[in-house]
Coordinates of C-alpha atoms in Angstrom, one line a residue:
Chain A
M1 CA -135.5 117.0 -24.7
R2 CA -134.1 120.6 -24.3
M3 CA -132.4 121.6 -27.4
D4 CA -132.1 125.3 -27.8
K5 CA -130.8 124.4 -31.2
L6 CA -132.9 121.6 -32.2
V7 CA -136.2 121.3 -33.6
L8 CA -138.3 118.6 -32.7
V9 CA -141.2 117.1 -35.2
L10 CA -141.1 117.2 -38.8
A11 CA -141.7 114.5 -40.6
T12 CA -144.6 112.1 -41.2
F13 CA -144.5 109.2 -43.5
A14 CA -146.7 106.6 -44.1
L15 CA -144.2 103.4 -44.5
A16 CA -146.1 100.3 -46.8
A17 CA -144.7 97.1 -47.0
G18 CA -141.8 96.4 -48.8
L19 CA -140.6 100.3 -47.9
Y20 CA -142.0 102.0 -50.3
V21 CA -142.9 105.6 -48.7
S22 CA -145.9 106.7 -50.0
N23 CA -147.0 109.7 -48.8
I24 CA -144.9 112.2 -46.0
Q25 CA -146.6 114.4 -44.0
I26 CA -144.3 117.8 -43.1
G27 CA -145.2 118.6 -39.4
V28 CA -148.9 117.7 -38.6
T29 CA -149.2 122.1 -39.1
L30 CA -148.0 122.7 -42.1
G31 CA -149.8 120.1 -43.9
Q32 CA -146.8 120.0 -46.9
E33 CA -147.1 116.1 -48.0
L34 CA -144.0 114.7 -49.8
G35 CA -143.9 111.4 -51.8
L36 CA -140.6 109.2 -50.8
T37 CA -139.4 106.2 -52.0
A38 CA -137.2 103.9 -49.8
K39 CA -134.9 103.2 -53.2
Y40 CA -134.1 99.1 -52.9
V41 CA -129.9 98.4 -53.3
D42 CA -129.2 95.3 -53.9
G43 CA -126.1 94.4 -51.7
Q44 CA -124.5 95.9 -48.7
L45 CA -126.3 99.0 -47.3
P46 CA -123.5 101.9 -46.6
I47 CA -125.8 101.1 -42.4
T48 CA -122.8 103.4 -40.4
S49 CA -121.3 105.8 -43.6
P50 CA -123.4 109.4 -44.5
D51 CA -120.0 109.6 -46.8
S52 CA -121.0 106.4 -48.7
T53 CA -121.2 107.2 -53.0
I54 CA -124.3 104.9 -52.5
W55 CA -126.0 107.9 -50.9
G56 CA -125.4 110.0 -53.6
E57 CA -127.6 108.2 -55.9
V58 CA -131.6 108.1 -54.2
E59 CA -132.8 111.0 -54.3
A60 CA -133.5 113.0 -51.6
K61 CA -136.7 115.1 -50.1
E62 CA -136.4 118.6 -48.3
V63 CA -138.4 118.4 -45.5
E64 CA -139.3 121.1 -43.6
L65 CA -139.2 120.9 -40.0
G66 CA -141.7 122.2 -37.8
P67 CA -142.2 123.4 -33.8
Q68 CA -143.2 120.9 -31.4
L69 CA -145.2 122.9 -29.2
T70 CA -148.0 120.2 -27.9
A71 CA -146.1 119.0 -24.7
A72 CA -142.8 120.6 -22.7
P73 CA -140.2 120.7 -23.1
W74 CA -141.6 122.3 -26.5
I75 CA -139.7 124.4 -28.9
H76 CA -140.2 127.7 -29.3
P77 CA -141.6 128.7 -33.3
K78 CA -138.2 129.8 -34.6
P79 CA -136.6 126.7 -34.6
S80 CA -132.7 127.5 -35.7
I81 CA -132.5 124.4 -37.8
R82 CA -135.6 124.4 -40.5
S83 CA -135.3 121.6 -42.8
L84 CA -133.8 117.9 -43.7
R85 CA -132.3 116.2 -46.2
V86 CA -134.0 113.0 -46.1
R87 CA -132.8 109.9 -48.2
V88 CA -134.0 106.3 -47.6
I89 CA -132.6 103.1 -48.6
H90 CA -133.4 99.3 -48.2
N91 CA -131.8 96.0 -49.4
G92 CA -135.1 93.8 -48.3
T93 CA -133.2 92.9 -44.9
W94 CA -131.8 96.3 -43.6
V95 CA -133.4 99.9 -43.5
S96 CA -131.2 102.7 -43.7
F97 CA -131.6 106.9 -42.7
L98 CA -129.7 109.4 -44.1
L99 CA -130.5 112.9 -42.1
E100 CA -128.7 115.9 -43.2
W101 CA -129.0 119.6 -41.8
N102 CA -127.1 122.5 -42.4
D103 CA -125.4 123.2 -39.5
A104 CA -121.6 125.4 -39.0
T105 CA -121.0 124.3 -35.9
K106 CA -120.5 121.2 -34.2
D107 CA -121.6 120.7 -31.1
D108 CA -120.9 117.2 -29.8
K109 CA -119.4 118.0 -25.8
M110 CA -121.5 118.9 -23.2
L111 CA -121.1 121.5 -20.0
T112 CA -123.4 122.4 -17.7
D113 CA -125.1 125.1 -20.4
T114 CA -124.2 123.4 -23.8
F115 CA -126.4 121.2 -25.9
R116 CA -125.6 118.3 -28.3
D117 CA -126.8 118.0 -31.6
S118 CA -128.8 115.0 -32.3
A119 CA -131.7 114.0 -34.6
A120 CA -134.2 111.1 -34.2
V121 CA -136.5 108.9 -36.1
M122 CA -139.6 107.8 -34.7
L123 CA -141.8 105.3 -35.9
A124 CA -144.9 104.5 -35.0
L125 CA -145.3 100.7 -35.1
Q126 CA -148.8 100.3 -33.8
P127 CA -151.7 101.6 -34.9
G128 CA -153.1 104.6 -33.5
A129 CA -149.9 105.4 -32.2
G130 CA -149.9 108.6 -33.5
Q131 CA -147.2 111.0 -34.2
C132 CA -145.8 112.4 -31.8
M133 CA -144.1 109.9 -28.4
G134 CA -147.1 107.3 -28.5
T135 CA -149.7 106.6 -26.5
P136 CA -150.4 104.1 -23.4
T137 CA -152.1 101.7 -25.6
A138 CA -149.2 102.1 -28.6
E139 CA -146.3 102.9 -28.3
V140 CA -143.7 104.1 -30.3
V141 CA -140.0 103.2 -31.5
I142 CA -137.4 106.0 -31.3
A143 CA -133.8 106.1 -32.6
H144 CA -131.7 109.1 -31.0
W145 CA -128.7 109.9 -32.4
K146 CA -126.2 112.3 -30.5
A147 CA -123.1 114.3 -31.3
D148 CA -121.4 113.3 -27.8
W149 CA -122.3 110.0 -28.4
Q150 CA -120.8 109.8 -31.5
R151 CA -117.0 111.9 -30.4
D152 CA -117.2 108.9 -27.4
V153 CA -117.2 106.1 -30.9
N154 CA -115.2 108.3 -32.7
E155 CA -111.9 109.1 -30.0
V156 CA -112.7 108.7 -26.3
F157 CA -114.5 109.5 -23.8
T158 CA -115.5 112.3 -23.0
D159 CA -114.2 113.0 -19.7
I160 CA -113.7 116.2 -17.5
S161 CA -109.5 116.5 -19.4
E162 CA -111.2 116.4 -22.5
L163 CA -113.9 119.2 -21.7
Y164 CA -111.2 120.9 -19.5
P165 CA -107.4 120.4 -20.4
N166 CA -106.5 122.6 -17.6
F167 CA -107.7 120.7 -15.0
W168 CA -106.4 118.5 -12.6
S169 CA -107.6 115.8 -9.8
D170 CA -105.5 114.8 -7.3
W171 CA -106.6 111.2 -5.4
Y172 CA -110.1 109.7 -6.6
P173 CA -111.6 106.7 -4.1
F174 CA -111.0 104.0 -5.6
A175 CA -109.6 104.3 -8.8
V176 CA -106.7 102.7 -10.2
G177 CA -103.4 104.3 -11.2
D178 CA -102.1 107.9 -11.2
P179 CA -104.3 111.0 -11.9
P180 CA -105.3 112.3 -14.2
Y181 CA -107.4 109.3 -14.2
T182 CA -109.9 108.3 -16.9
L183 CA -113.3 106.6 -18.1
P184 CA -113.7 103.9 -17.9
N185 CA -110.8 102.2 -17.5
L186 CA -108.8 103.9 -14.1
M187 CA -112.7 104.0 -12.9
N188 CA -114.1 100.1 -13.4
L189 CA -114.1 98.7 -10.0
S190 CA -117.7 98.6 -8.3
T191 CA -116.3 100.9 -4.9
A192 CA -114.8 103.6 -8.2
K193 CA -118.5 103.3 -10.2
E194 CA -120.5 104.2 -7.5
Y195 CA -119.3 107.6 -7.6
F196 CA -120.7 108.2 -11.1
A197 CA -124.0 107.1 -10.3
G198 CA -126.1 106.9 -13.4
W199 CA -123.3 104.7 -14.6
Y200 CA -123.7 102.6 -11.3
V201 CA -127.4 102.2 -12.3
G202 CA -126.9 101.7 -16.3
N203 CA -128.2 104.6 -17.4
P204 CA -127.1 104.4 -21.1
L205 CA -126.6 108.2 -21.3
S206 CA -123.3 107.6 -18.4
T207 CA -122.2 104.8 -19.5
P208 CA -118.4 105.4 -21.1
L209 CA -118.5 102.5 -23.0
K210 CA -120.7 103.5 -26.0
L211 CA -120.9 100.8 -28.8
T212 CA -123.2 102.7 -31.0
P213 CA -124.4 106.5 -31.5
V214 CA -127.9 105.8 -31.8
E215 CA -129.8 104.7 -28.6
T216 CA -132.8 102.7 -29.0
L217 CA -135.9 104.0 -26.9
V218 CA -139.7 103.1 -26.5
A219 CA -141.9 105.7 -25.7
H220 CA -146.1 105.4 -24.5
G221 CA -147.1 109.2 -24.5
W222 CA -145.1 112.4 -23.4
G223 CA -142.8 111.7 -20.4
T224 CA -142.7 108.5 -21.1
L225 CA -139.3 108.2 -23.1
T226 CA -137.5 105.2 -21.8
T227 CA -134.3 103.0 -23.0
Y228 CA -135.3 100.1 -25.0
A229 CA -134.6 96.5 -24.0
F230 CA -133.2 95.6 -27.1
Q231 CA -130.8 98.2 -29.4
S232 CA -131.7 97.3 -32.8
F233 CA -130.8 100.7 -33.8
I234 CA -127.0 101.9 -35.4
G235 CA -125.7 105.0 -37.6
R236 CA -122.9 107.3 -37.7
G237 CA -122.7 110.9 -38.3
I238 CA -120.5 113.4 -39.3
H239 CA -119.8 117.0 -40.2
D240 CA -117.9 118.3 -42.3
G241 CA -118.0 121.4 -41.3
A242 CA -121.2 123.0 -42.7
K243 CA -123.8 120.5 -42.3
W244 CA -124.4 117.2 -40.2
S245 CA -124.9 114.0 -42.1
V246 CA -126.1 111.3 -40.3
V247 CA -127.2 107.5 -40.8
I248 CA -129.3 105.3 -39.0
S249 CA -130.0 101.9 -39.9
R250 CA -132.2 98.8 -38.6
P251 CA -132.5 95.2 -39.8
I252 CA -136.2 95.1 -40.5
S253 CA -136.8 91.7 -38.6
P254 CA -133.7 92.1 -35.7
G255 CA -135.6 89.3 -33.4
Q256 CA -138.2 88.6 -31.9
A257 CA -137.5 90.9 -28.6
D258 CA -137.5 93.4 -31.2
P259 CA -140.4 95.9 -31.7
P260 CA -141.7 93.8 -35.2
W261 CA -142.9 96.3 -37.5
G262 CA -146.3 95.3 -37.0
D263 CA -148.6 93.7 -39.7
G264 CA -147.3 94.9 -42.8
G265 CA -149.3 98.1 -42.7
P266 CA -148.8 101.5 -43.3
V267 CA -146.4 102.4 -40.5
E268 CA -145.8 106.7 -39.5
V269 CA -142.8 107.5 -39.0
V270 CA -141.5 110.9 -37.3
S271 CA -138.1 112.6 -37.5
A272 CA -136.2 115.0 -35.3
V273 CA -133.5 117.0 -35.5
Chain B
M1 CA -134.3 136.2 -7.0
E2 CA -133.6 138.2 -9.2
T3 CA -135.5 136.4 -11.7
L4 CA -138.7 136.8 -9.4
G5 CA -137.7 140.4 -9.0
E6 CA -139.5 143.2 -6.9
Q7 CA -142.5 141.1 -4.9
K8 CA -144.6 142.6 -1.5
W9 CA -144.9 140.5 2.3
E10 CA -147.4 141.8 3.2
A11 CA -146.5 142.0 7.0
K12 CA -145.5 138.6 7.7
R13 CA -147.6 136.8 5.2
Y14 CA -145.5 137.0 1.3
A15 CA -147.7 138.0 -1.2
G16 CA -145.9 138.4 -4.3
K17 CA -145.2 135.8 -7.1
T18 CA -143.5 132.2 -6.0
V19 CA -140.9 130.2 -8.4
F20 CA -144.1 128.7 -9.8
E21 CA -146.7 131.6 -10.5
L22 CA -144.6 134.1 -12.3
E23 CA -145.0 134.2 -15.9
D24 CA -142.6 136.6 -16.9
R25 CA -140.1 134.2 -16.6
P26 CA -137.3 133.9 -18.9
N27 CA -137.2 130.3 -20.3
K28 CA -141.0 129.8 -21.3
E29 CA -140.3 126.0 -22.1
N30 CA -139.9 125.5 -18.1
P31 CA -143.1 125.7 -15.7
V32 CA -141.0 127.3 -13.2
A33 CA -138.8 130.2 -13.1
G34 CA -135.1 130.5 -13.3
Y35 CA -131.9 130.8 -14.0
F36 CA -129.9 128.8 -16.2
P37 CA -126.1 129.1 -14.8
E38 CA -123.3 128.9 -17.3
D39 CA -120.7 126.5 -16.9
L40 CA -118.2 129.7 -15.9
D41 CA -120.4 129.7 -12.8
Y42 CA -119.5 126.9 -11.7
A43 CA -116.0 127.7 -11.8
H44 CA -114.5 129.2 -8.4
P45 CA -118.0 128.0 -6.5
N46 CA -116.1 129.7 -3.4
L47 CA -114.7 133.0 -4.7
G48 CA -116.0 135.7 -2.0
E49 CA -116.7 133.0 0.5
D50 CA -114.1 134.7 3.6
E51 CA -114.8 138.6 2.1
V52 CA -116.8 140.6 4.4
S53 CA -119.7 143.0 3.5
G54 CA -120.0 146.6 5.3
V55 CA -117.9 149.5 5.5
L56 CA -115.3 150.1 7.9
E57 CA -115.3 154.1 8.3
T58 CA -111.9 155.2 10.2
E59 CA -112.3 158.8 9.4
G60 CA -112.1 160.5 13.6
G61 CA -110.9 156.4 14.9
Y62 CA -112.5 153.1 14.9
F63 CA -114.8 152.0 17.9
P64 CA -116.1 148.9 18.3
T65 CA -119.8 148.9 17.9
I66 CA -122.5 146.2 17.6
P67 CA -123.8 145.5 14.9
K68 CA -120.2 145.6 13.9
P69 CA -119.4 147.3 10.6
L70 CA -117.7 144.8 9.0
W71 CA -119.1 141.4 9.3
M72 CA -119.7 138.2 7.7
F73 CA -121.1 134.7 8.1
Y74 CA -120.9 131.4 6.4
L75 CA -124.0 129.7 5.3
P76 CA -123.3 126.4 4.8
R77 CA -126.0 125.3 1.4
I78 CA -127.1 121.7 1.3
C79 CA -130.4 120.4 -0.9
N80 CA -133.4 122.1 0.9
H81 CA -135.6 118.7 -0.2
C82 CA -138.7 121.3 -0.2
T83 CA -141.7 120.8 0.5
Y84 CA -142.5 121.8 -3.3
P85 CA -139.6 121.1 -5.0
A86 CA -139.1 123.3 -7.9
C87 CA -136.7 120.3 -9.7
L88 CA -139.7 118.2 -9.5
A89 CA -142.0 120.2 -10.9
A90 CA -139.6 121.1 -13.4
C91 CA -138.7 117.9 -15.0
P92 CA -141.0 116.6 -17.8
R93 CA -139.9 113.2 -17.4
R94 CA -140.6 113.0 -13.4
A95 CA -137.5 111.8 -12.9
I96 CA -137.4 113.6 -9.9
Y97 CA -139.6 112.3 -7.0
K98 CA -140.4 112.6 -3.2
R99 CA -140.3 109.6 -0.8
E100 CA -143.4 109.5 0.5
E101 CA -141.7 108.3 4.0
D102 CA -139.0 110.8 5.2
E103 CA -140.1 113.1 1.9
I104 CA -136.0 112.9 1.3
V105 CA -136.3 114.4 -2.7
L106 CA -133.9 112.3 -5.5
V107 CA -132.8 112.2 -8.9
D108 CA -134.2 108.7 -10.4
Q109 CA -130.4 108.2 -11.3
A110 CA -131.6 105.7 -14.1
R111 CA -134.7 107.8 -16.1
C112 CA -132.9 111.2 -16.2
R113 CA -131.6 111.9 -19.0
G114 CA -129.5 115.5 -18.6
Y115 CA -132.4 117.7 -19.9
R116 CA -131.6 120.2 -17.0
Y117 CA -134.6 121.9 -15.9
C118 CA -134.2 121.1 -12.9
I119 CA -130.9 122.6 -12.8
E120 CA -132.1 125.6 -14.0
A121 CA -135.7 125.2 -12.2
C122 CA -133.9 125.0 -7.9
P123 CA -133.8 128.9 -6.6
Y124 CA -130.8 127.1 -4.6
K125 CA -128.9 125.9 -7.4
K126 CA -128.5 122.3 -5.5
V127 CA -128.8 120.1 -8.4
F128 CA -126.1 119.4 -10.6
F129 CA -124.8 118.3 -14.3
N130 CA -122.5 115.5 -13.8
L131 CA -120.1 116.1 -17.1
M132 CA -119.0 112.3 -16.7
T133 CA -122.5 110.7 -16.5
R134 CA -124.6 113.3 -18.4
V135 CA -127.3 113.3 -16.1
A136 CA -128.6 115.8 -13.1
E137 CA -127.2 114.7 -9.7
K138 CA -128.0 116.4 -6.3
C139 CA -127.7 116.1 -2.4
I140 CA -129.5 112.0 -1.5
A141 CA -129.3 113.8 2.5
C142 CA -128.2 110.3 3.5
F143 CA -131.4 108.2 2.6
P144 CA -129.6 105.5 4.1
L145 CA -128.4 107.1 7.1
I146 CA -131.5 108.4 8.2
E147 CA -133.4 105.2 7.5
N148 CA -131.5 103.5 10.3
G149 CA -132.0 106.6 12.7
K150 CA -129.3 107.9 12.0
I151 CA -128.3 111.7 10.5
P152 CA -126.9 112.9 7.5
R153 CA -122.9 112.6 6.8
C154 CA -122.2 116.4 6.6
F155 CA -124.6 116.8 9.7
E156 CA -122.2 114.3 11.6
T157 CA -119.1 115.6 10.4
C158 CA -120.2 119.3 11.0
I159 CA -117.3 121.0 12.7
G160 CA -119.0 123.8 14.4
K161 CA -120.8 120.9 15.7
I162 CA -124.6 123.3 14.9
R163 CA -126.4 121.4 12.7
I164 CA -129.8 119.0 14.3
A165 CA -131.6 116.7 12.4
G166 CA -134.9 115.4 12.3
F167 CA -138.6 115.5 11.6
I168 CA -141.2 118.3 11.3
S169 CA -144.4 118.4 12.2
K170 CA -147.6 119.4 10.8
P171 CA -147.1 123.5 11.3
D172 CA -150.4 123.8 12.7
S173 CA -149.8 120.6 15.9
P174 CA -145.9 121.0 16.9
N175 CA -144.8 119.0 19.4
P176 CA -143.0 121.3 21.4
E177 CA -140.7 118.3 22.6
N178 CA -139.2 117.7 19.5
P179 CA -135.9 119.4 18.9
I180 CA -137.2 120.7 15.1
D181 CA -140.5 121.5 16.2
Y182 CA -139.2 123.7 19.0
L183 CA -136.4 125.9 17.1
V184 CA -138.9 126.5 14.1
L185 CA -142.4 126.2 14.9
V186 CA -142.5 127.0 18.7
I187 CA -139.9 129.6 19.3
K188 CA -139.3 130.4 15.4
V189 CA -135.8 131.1 16.0
A190 CA -134.9 128.9 12.9
L191 CA -136.0 130.1 9.4
P192 CA -136.0 128.9 5.8
L193 CA -133.3 130.1 3.1
F194 CA -135.4 132.4 0.8
P195 CA -138.9 131.7 1.7
Q196 CA -140.3 133.9 -1.5
S197 CA -139.6 131.2 -3.8
G198 CA -142.2 129.2 -2.5
T199 CA -140.8 125.8 -2.6
E200 CA -140.9 125.4 1.2
P201 CA -137.5 124.8 1.9
N202 CA -136.7 122.4 5.2
I203 CA -133.4 123.0 5.6
Y204 CA -134.1 126.1 9.0
Y205 CA -130.9 128.5 9.6
I206 CA -130.8 130.5 13.3
P207 CA -129.9 133.8 12.0
P208 CA -126.3 135.4 13.1
I209 CA -127.2 137.7 15.5
N210 CA -124.3 140.3 14.5
V211 CA -125.5 141.1 11.1
P212 CA -127.7 143.7 9.9
L213 CA -131.1 143.0 10.0
N214 CA -132.1 144.4 6.9
F215 CA -129.8 142.0 5.2
L216 CA -130.7 139.0 7.5
R217 CA -134.8 140.0 6.4
M218 CA -133.4 139.7 2.7
M219 CA -132.3 136.6 3.7
F220 CA -134.8 134.5 5.7
G221 CA -137.6 136.9 5.6
P222 CA -139.3 138.9 8.1
G223 CA -138.9 136.5 10.8
A224 CA -135.2 137.6 11.2
D225 CA -136.5 140.1 13.2
N226 CA -138.1 137.7 15.7
A227 CA -135.5 135.2 15.4
V228 CA -132.6 137.8 16.0
K229 CA -134.7 138.9 19.5
T230 CA -135.5 136.2 20.6
Y231 CA -131.9 134.4 20.5
R232 CA -130.3 137.8 21.7
A233 CA -132.2 137.7 24.8
V234 CA -131.8 134.6 26.1
M235 CA -128.0 134.7 25.8
E236 CA -128.1 138.1 27.7
K237 CA -130.2 136.4 30.1
A238 CA -127.9 134.1 30.7
R239 CA -124.8 135.6 30.7
Q240 CA -126.1 138.0 33.0
N241 CA -127.9 136.0 35.3
G242 CA -126.7 132.6 35.0
L243 CA -127.8 129.5 33.4
E244 CA -129.4 128.4 36.4
N245 CA -131.5 131.5 37.1
L246 CA -132.8 131.3 33.4
D247 CA -136.5 129.6 32.8
D248 CA -137.4 126.7 31.3
E249 CA -138.1 127.7 28.3
D250 CA -134.6 129.8 27.8
L251 CA -133.0 126.7 29.1
K252 CA -134.4 125.2 25.8
L253 CA -133.0 127.0 23.3
I254 CA -129.7 126.5 25.0
G255 CA -129.6 123.3 25.6
L256 CA -130.7 122.4 22.2
V257 CA -127.9 124.2 20.8
T258 CA -125.4 122.1 22.9
L259 CA -127.2 118.6 22.2
A260 CA -126.2 119.6 18.3
N261 CA -123.7 117.3 17.2
S262 CA -123.0 115.1 20.4
T263 CA -124.8 112.1 19.0
N264 CA -125.2 110.3 15.5
R265 CA -128.3 109.5 15.8
I266 CA -132.0 111.3 14.9
V267 CA -133.2 113.2 18.2
H268 CA -136.9 112.8 18.6
R269 CA -137.7 114.2 21.4
F270 CA -135.8 116.6 24.1
R271 CA -136.0 117.1 28.0
I272 CA -134.4 119.4 30.2
I273 CA -133.2 118.4 33.8
R274 CA -132.7 121.4 35.2
E275 CA -131.4 120.1 38.6
T276 CA -128.3 119.3 36.9
L277 CA -128.7 121.7 33.9
E278 CA -128.3 118.9 31.2
I279 CA -130.2 118.1 28.6
V280 CA -131.5 114.2 27.3
G281 CA -131.9 113.4 23.2
Y282 CA -134.5 110.0 23.1
D283 CA -134.9 108.4 19.8
E284 CA -138.3 107.9 17.9
H285 CA -139.0 104.8 20.8
G286 CA -138.5 107.0 23.9
G287 CA -135.1 105.1 24.2
G288 CA -132.0 107.8 25.8
L289 CA -129.6 108.8 23.1
V290 CA -127.3 110.8 24.7
K291 CA -127.4 113.3 28.0
V292 CA -125.1 116.4 27.9
P293 CA -124.1 119.2 30.4
I294 CA -125.7 122.6 29.1
S295 CA -123.2 124.8 30.6
E296 CA -119.5 123.6 30.2
P297 CA -117.1 123.2 33.5
K298 CA -114.7 126.9 33.9
H299 CA -111.4 126.8 34.9
V300 CA -110.0 130.1 35.9
R301 CA -106.1 130.0 36.5
E302 CA -104.5 132.8 38.3
F303 CA -103.1 135.9 35.7
Y304 CA -99.8 135.3 37.0
D305 CA -97.7 132.0 36.9
Q306 CA -95.6 131.8 40.5
R307 CA -93.7 129.3 39.5
L308 CA -92.7 129.8 35.5
K309 CA -92.7 133.9 37.0
V310 CA -94.7 134.5 33.7
Y311 CA -97.9 135.6 32.9
R312 CA -100.5 134.2 31.2
H313 CA -102.4 134.9 28.0
N314 CA -105.4 133.7 28.2
I315 CA -106.3 132.2 31.5
T316 CA -109.5 130.6 30.9

């Protein structure tokens, strides 16, 4: 992921059965260790509420971010975001991660030369998957929260009229209604969708209908990141002018179609911002 | 080309570094040296396209000369479907691929995740970020048409009727009966744009002959001299001696220019019929596609119209 203000790879920790986080290593090269416990919370979790008061009752761990230098696109060794605060809670059914980092600018629109803010949690659910994008024999599951998706979900799909308020397009093939045309309601005919190739072929990045700002992906090595057929993660991010607070949640056992947590043994987790 | 900086040609051989070899590239994250465009770069894509180059010296009066002091030309630019695509090399997701059957370069719309390394890498800036779908898109060379033996739409609808689409042979084994081979590999009047990029672009241009050679060399490399010389010589001979007195080789060049856009099918082979001054295009199976007169009939009218008692402005 090319992210000029993002830093990839930050934390590796073992997630034992019962969601007790016993051992966190911060960045492969830094060798720092943290202890972080997924606190048990009775009742409903704030699975999409980063501003819930429940989070205030959970100890946050400051996680130092390290650069990803293993494979292109690598991140230069001077990341703009150097640390992250992580909280983890569970209620036996769901697990929620709260990621917070300082960022004075809210980048949730994408022009040709701008990139969105985003954050990810990677679960190495199979033994031997390692800390970075898995291996050909052991895949990893990744939950990727994206600020532009959050904007799409919160407000309205960010189409051209949102990016360029003074932009005007006249006739557009197969659109319904009158300009300015908006996605997806005025472009929903299959003939109109053909002009949005990514949407037409089902690329989740291209669909104007976003149900959640978090994408569930799998990878089994560098360059293999793929949207997973079963979207099990949800979440929400808010920006208060000084920092992002993003919660990413998933049922512990969402069903057979989802990658299972494993055999109950330790699970490595890597986060990225 | 600014990214590449100063590089060298040794005679007609490029001895400089290409976009794949430049160590001192602006973005070390990208394996290919390129330029990442700013959003505003796309704001006025046609700004300046109708402006002329050169300086008109008017002191002492202006007299038309060749090459003309003021000049301009249009350069239609589509994706070059390069032999060694920089966009493909730059994509860390392997979402860009080159089809084996026709070497068309495509962005897999399902795999692309909008990292935009391809946009930075392409020296011709022919990959674009679609702000609506948030993934990269580019020309697909109308591959469904190519698959059916037809030329791409922009070739078919070219109002200047100056585009020829087809397949090229390997440089060491050209087929002189293939239109593309003949123009590119045999008489070498059609040249790739900015060959020093190293991507081996597969769109070839016949350079405009009335543009200063320095400018053409910058755009098309040192082959521009020969291309202009060859083209100009043939046209000059045709003007002075008439088409019927041209030799076969010269007729081929003029014939191919005439053949362009006369059919929407891909011409795999052509043949000149000297007796009737016609050119014939054939499909890949040898079937005739089109027969075009190389010489158009010319009608000259009297300068003075006796019936209307007026002078005509245009008599041909």
